[in-house]
Coordinates of C-alpha atoms and ligand atoms in Angstrom, one line a residue:
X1 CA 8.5 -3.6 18.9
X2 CA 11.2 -5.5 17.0
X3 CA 15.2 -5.2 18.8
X4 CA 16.9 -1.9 17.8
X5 CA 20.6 -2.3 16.2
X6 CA 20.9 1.1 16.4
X7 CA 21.8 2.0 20.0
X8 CA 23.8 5.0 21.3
X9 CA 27.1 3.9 20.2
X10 CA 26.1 3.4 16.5
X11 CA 24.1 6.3 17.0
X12 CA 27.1 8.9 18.5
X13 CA 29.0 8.1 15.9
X14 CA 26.9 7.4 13.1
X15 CA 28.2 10.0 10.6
X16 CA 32.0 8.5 11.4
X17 CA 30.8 5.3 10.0
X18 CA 28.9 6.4 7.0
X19 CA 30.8 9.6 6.6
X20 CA 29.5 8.7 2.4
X21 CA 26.1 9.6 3.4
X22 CA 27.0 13.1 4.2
X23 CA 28.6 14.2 1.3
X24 CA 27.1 17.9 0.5
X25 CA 26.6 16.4 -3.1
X26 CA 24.6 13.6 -2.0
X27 CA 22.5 15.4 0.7
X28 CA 22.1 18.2 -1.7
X29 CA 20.5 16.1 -4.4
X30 CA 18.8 13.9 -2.1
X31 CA 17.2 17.3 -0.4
X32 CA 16.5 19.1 -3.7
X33 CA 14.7 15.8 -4.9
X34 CA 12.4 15.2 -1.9
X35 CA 11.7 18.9 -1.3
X36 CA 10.1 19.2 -5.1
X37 CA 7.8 16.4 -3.9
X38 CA 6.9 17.9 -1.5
X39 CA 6.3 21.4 -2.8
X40 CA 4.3 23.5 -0.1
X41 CA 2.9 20.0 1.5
X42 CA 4.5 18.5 4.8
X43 CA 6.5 15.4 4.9
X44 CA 7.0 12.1 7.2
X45 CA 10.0 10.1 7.5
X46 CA 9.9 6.8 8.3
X47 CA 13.3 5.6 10.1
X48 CA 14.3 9.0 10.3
X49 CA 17.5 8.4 12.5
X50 CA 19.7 11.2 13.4
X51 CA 17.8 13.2 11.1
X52 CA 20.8 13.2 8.1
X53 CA 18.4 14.2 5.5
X54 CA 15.1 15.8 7.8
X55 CA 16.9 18.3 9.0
X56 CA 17.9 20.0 5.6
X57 CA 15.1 19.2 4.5
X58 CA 13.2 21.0 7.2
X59 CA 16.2 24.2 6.8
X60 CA 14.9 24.4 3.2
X61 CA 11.4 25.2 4.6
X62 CA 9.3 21.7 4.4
X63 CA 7.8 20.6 7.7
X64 CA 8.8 17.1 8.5
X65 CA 8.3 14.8 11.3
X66 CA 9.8 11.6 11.7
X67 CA 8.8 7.8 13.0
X68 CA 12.1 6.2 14.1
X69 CA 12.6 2.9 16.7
X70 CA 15.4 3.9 18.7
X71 CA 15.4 6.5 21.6
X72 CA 19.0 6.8 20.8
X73 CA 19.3 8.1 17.2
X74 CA 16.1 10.4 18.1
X75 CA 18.4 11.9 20.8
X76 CA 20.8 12.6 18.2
X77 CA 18.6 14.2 16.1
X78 CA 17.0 16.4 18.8
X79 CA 20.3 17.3 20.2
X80 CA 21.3 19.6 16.8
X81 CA 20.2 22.7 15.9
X82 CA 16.9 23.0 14.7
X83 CA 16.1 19.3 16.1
X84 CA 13.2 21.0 17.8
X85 CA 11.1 21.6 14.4
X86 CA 11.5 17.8 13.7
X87 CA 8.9 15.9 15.6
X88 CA 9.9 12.6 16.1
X89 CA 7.4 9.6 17.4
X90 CA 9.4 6.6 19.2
X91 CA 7.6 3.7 17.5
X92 CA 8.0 0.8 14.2
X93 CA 7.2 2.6 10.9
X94 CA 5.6 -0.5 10.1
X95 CA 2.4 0.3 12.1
X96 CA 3.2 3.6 13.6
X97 CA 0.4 6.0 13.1
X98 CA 1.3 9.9 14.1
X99 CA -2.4 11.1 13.4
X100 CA -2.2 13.7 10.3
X101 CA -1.2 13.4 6.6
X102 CA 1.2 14.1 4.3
X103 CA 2.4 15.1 0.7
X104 CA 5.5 12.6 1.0
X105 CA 6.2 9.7 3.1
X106 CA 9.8 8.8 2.6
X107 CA 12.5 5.7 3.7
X108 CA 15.7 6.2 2.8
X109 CA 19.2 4.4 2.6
X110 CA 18.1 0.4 2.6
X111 CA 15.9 0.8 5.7
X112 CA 12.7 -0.7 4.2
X113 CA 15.0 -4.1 4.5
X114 CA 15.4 -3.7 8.6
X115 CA 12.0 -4.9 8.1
X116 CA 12.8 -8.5 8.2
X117 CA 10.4 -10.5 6.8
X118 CA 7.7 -9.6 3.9
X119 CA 4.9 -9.1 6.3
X120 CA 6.2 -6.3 8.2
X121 CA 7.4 -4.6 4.7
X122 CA 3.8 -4.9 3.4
X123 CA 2.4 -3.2 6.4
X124 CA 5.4 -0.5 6.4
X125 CA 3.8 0.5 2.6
X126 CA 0.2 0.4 3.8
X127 CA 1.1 2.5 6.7
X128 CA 2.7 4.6 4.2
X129 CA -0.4 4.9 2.2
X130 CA -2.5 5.4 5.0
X131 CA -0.3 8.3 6.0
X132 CA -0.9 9.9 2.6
X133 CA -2.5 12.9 1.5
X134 CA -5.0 11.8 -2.3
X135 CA -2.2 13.8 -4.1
X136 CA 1.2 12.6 -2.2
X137 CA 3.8 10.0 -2.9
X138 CA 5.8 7.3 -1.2
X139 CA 9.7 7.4 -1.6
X140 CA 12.2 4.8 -1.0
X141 CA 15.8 4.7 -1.6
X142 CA 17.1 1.2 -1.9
X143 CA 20.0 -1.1 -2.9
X144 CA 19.7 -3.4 -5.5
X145 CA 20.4 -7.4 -4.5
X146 CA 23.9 -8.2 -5.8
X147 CA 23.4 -11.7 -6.5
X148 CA 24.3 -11.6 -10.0
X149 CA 28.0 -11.0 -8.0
X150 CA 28.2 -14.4 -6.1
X151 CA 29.5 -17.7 -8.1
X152 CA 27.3 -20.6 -7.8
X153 CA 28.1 -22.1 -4.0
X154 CA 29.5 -19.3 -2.7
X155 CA 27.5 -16.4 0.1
X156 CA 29.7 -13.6 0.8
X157 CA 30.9 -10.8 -0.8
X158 CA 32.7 -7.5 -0.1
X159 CA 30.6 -4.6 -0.6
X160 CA 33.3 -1.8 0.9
X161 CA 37.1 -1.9 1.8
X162 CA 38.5 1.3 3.0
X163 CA 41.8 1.4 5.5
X164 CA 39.4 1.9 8.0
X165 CA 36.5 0.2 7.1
X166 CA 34.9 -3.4 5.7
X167 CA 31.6 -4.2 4.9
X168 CA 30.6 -7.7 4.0
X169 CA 27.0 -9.1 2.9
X170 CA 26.6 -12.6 3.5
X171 CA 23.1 -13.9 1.4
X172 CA 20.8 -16.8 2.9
X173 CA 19.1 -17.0 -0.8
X174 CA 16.4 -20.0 1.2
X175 CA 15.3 -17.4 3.8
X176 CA 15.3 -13.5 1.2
X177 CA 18.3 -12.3 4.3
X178 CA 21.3 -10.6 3.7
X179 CA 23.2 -10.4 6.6
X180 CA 25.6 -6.7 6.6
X181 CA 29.0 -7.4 8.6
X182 CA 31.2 -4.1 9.1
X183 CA 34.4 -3.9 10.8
X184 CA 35.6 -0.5 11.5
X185 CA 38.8 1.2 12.9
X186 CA 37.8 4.3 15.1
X187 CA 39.9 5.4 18.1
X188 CA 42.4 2.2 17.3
X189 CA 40.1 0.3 18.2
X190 CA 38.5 -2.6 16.1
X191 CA 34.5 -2.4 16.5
X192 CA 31.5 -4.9 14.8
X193 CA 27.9 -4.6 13.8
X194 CA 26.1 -7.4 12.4
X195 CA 22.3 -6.5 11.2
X196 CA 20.0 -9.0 9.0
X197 CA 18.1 -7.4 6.4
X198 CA 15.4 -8.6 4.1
X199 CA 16.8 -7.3 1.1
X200 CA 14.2 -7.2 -2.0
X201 CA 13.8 -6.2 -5.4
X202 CA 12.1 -3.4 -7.2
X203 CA 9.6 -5.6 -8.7
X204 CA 8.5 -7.1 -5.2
X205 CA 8.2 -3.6 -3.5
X206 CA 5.9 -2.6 -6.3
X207 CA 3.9 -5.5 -5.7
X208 CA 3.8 -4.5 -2.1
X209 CA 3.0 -0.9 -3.0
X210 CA -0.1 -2.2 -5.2
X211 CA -1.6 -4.2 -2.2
X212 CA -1.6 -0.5 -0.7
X213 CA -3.4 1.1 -3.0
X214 CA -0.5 2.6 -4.6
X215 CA 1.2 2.1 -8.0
X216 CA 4.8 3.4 -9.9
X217 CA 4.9 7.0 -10.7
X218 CA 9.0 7.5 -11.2
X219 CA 12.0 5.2 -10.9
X220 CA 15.7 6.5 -11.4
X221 CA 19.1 5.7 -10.7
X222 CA 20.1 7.8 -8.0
X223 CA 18.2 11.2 -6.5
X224 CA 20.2 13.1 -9.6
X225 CA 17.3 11.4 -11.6
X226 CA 20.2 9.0 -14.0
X227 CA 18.0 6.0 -15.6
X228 CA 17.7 2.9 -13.8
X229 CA 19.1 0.0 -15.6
X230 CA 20.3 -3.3 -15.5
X231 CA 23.7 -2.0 -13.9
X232 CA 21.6 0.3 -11.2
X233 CA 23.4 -0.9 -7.5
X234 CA 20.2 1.4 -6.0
X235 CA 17.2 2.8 -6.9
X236 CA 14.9 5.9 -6.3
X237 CA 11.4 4.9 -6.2
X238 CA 7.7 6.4 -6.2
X239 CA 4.9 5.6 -6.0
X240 CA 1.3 7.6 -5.9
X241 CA -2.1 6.4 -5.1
X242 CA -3.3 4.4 -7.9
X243 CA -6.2 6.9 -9.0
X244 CA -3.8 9.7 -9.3
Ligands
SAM301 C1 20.3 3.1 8.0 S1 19.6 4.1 9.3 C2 19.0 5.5 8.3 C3 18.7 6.7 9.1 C4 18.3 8.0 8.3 N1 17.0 7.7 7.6 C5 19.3 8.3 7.3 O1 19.1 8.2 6.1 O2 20.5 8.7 7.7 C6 18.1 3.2 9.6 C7 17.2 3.9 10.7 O3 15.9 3.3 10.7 C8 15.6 3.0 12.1 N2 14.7 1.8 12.0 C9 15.0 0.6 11.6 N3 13.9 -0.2 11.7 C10 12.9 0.6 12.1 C11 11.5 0.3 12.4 N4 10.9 -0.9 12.2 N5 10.7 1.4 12.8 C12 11.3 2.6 13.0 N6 12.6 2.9 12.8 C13 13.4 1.9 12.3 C14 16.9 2.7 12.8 O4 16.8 2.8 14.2 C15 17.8 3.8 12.1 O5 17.7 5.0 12.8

C-alpha cells in the first residue's frame, strides 16, 4: 500500500487545519445531498478519514462503512461517538474490496487525486463500480485544476492565506502533479505538510468512469446543486451504471 501523509498528527488535529470543512452549512448540504442518494440503501466511503461527513451521515439513519489508508485517522473516527456504527476497513480504495454492495460509493474533498498516477485512479472507479448495487451511484467531490491562474513560465500559486494559515499548489504540467504546500500556525508553532496529487479534470474522470462501466448522471457546482460552469473551482459528480 502506497505511503500515508496522513499520520496521527495531521490526523489529531485535522479539523484545526481545515476547520472550512466543518462548517454546519457545508456538512449539512454535503449530508442532505449524499443521504437522498442514498435513500433507504447503504453507503461506502472511500478515504473516509476521521469520518467528517460518515458520521452525520450515519446520525441521519444511512448505514455507511468506510475504506481509509491510515490506522491513524480511522482511530479518530472510531474514537467519537457513534464511531462504532461506522465500519472501517484499513486498506487502498483503489483495490480494496469489503465484500457487500452499495447504493452509493462516495470520495470526497480532492481525495481521488492522492491517487497519484492515472492507473491507480482508473482502478479506484472500477472498484467503485464493482462495489455498486445495478441501481447506485458513484460520487466525487473535486477541485477544478487552476491552470488558467498561472502566467505562461510560472508554477505556483496561492490557493489560501489566512493569519494562520498558507496553502500553496505548485503544478508539474509534464508529469499531471500538483504538489499542496501548507504552512500553518498552531500552538505558536510553525508546522509543514507537502502531499503530491494527481489533480484531473472532469472530462478525464468521466472517461475513467466509462472504462468502469459507468457514465454521467448529474454534475453541479457545489453539494447545494448551483450549475457547473466555466468559473466552477469544484465539482459534484455522479455517475450510474451505464444501463441505468
Ligand atoms: C483529504 S482527507 C478526506 C477525509 C474525509 N473523506 C473528509 O472528507 O474529511 C483524505 C483521506 O483519504 C485517505 N486516503 C488517501 N489515499 C488513500 C487510499 N489510496 N486509500 C485509502 N485511503 C486513502 C487519507 O488517509 C485521508 O484520510
Amino acid at each position: 500500500m502506497a505511503e500515508t501523509f496522513f499520520d496521527d498528527w495531521i490526523a489529531r488535529h485535522y479539523a484545526v487545519l481545515w476547520p472550512e470543512l466543518f462548517e454546519p452549512a457545508v456538512v449539512g448540504a454535503a449530508v442532505d445531498f449524499l443521504a437522498n442518494l442514498a435513500g433507504d440503501g447503504a453507503a461506502l466511503e472511500f478515504g473516509v478519514g476521521t469520518g467528517r461527513i460518515a458520521l452525520p451521515l450515519s446520525r441521519r439513519g444511512v448505514r455507511v462503512r468506510g475504506i481509509e489508508q491510515s490506522p491513524a485517522m480511522a482511530a479518530q473516527l472510531r474514537a467519537q461517538p457513534g464511531g462504532g456504527q461506522v465500519e472501517v476497513t484499513i486498506g487502498d480504495f483503489a483495490d480494496t474490496a469489503v465484500g457487500e454492495s452499495f447504493r452509493l460509493v462516495y470520495l470526497l474533498r480532492n481525495t481521488i487525486t492522492n491517487l497519484t498516477s492515472q492507473d491507480e485512479q482508473v482502478r479506484a472507479f472500477r472498484n467503485a463500480a464493482r462495489h455498486l448495487t445495478p441501481d447506485g451511484c458513484f460520487v466525487i467531490e473535486n477541485y477544478v485544476p487552476q491552470l488558467r491562474r498561472l502566467p505562461p513560465g510560472q508554477t505556483t500559486h496561492v490557493f489560501t492565506r489566512t493569519p494562520v494559515h498558507v496553502g500553496v499548489e505548485e503544478y508539474d504540467v509534464a508529469a499531471q502533479i500538483a504538489y499542496s504546500h501548507h504552512y500553518w500556525v498552531v500552538d505558536g508553532e510553525l508546522r509543514t505538510f507537502s502531499t503530491p496529487h494527481r489533480y484531473v479534470w472532469p472530462a478525464e474522470l468521466d472517461l475513467m468512469a466509462r472504462l468502469a462501466g459507468l457514465c454521467l448522471w448529474q454534475r453541479w457546482g457545489d453539494w447545494n446543486r448551483t450549475a457547473f460552469t466555466g468559473d466552477s473551482q469544484s465539482h459534484i459528480s455522479v455517475w450510474r451504471m451505464a444501463a441505468s
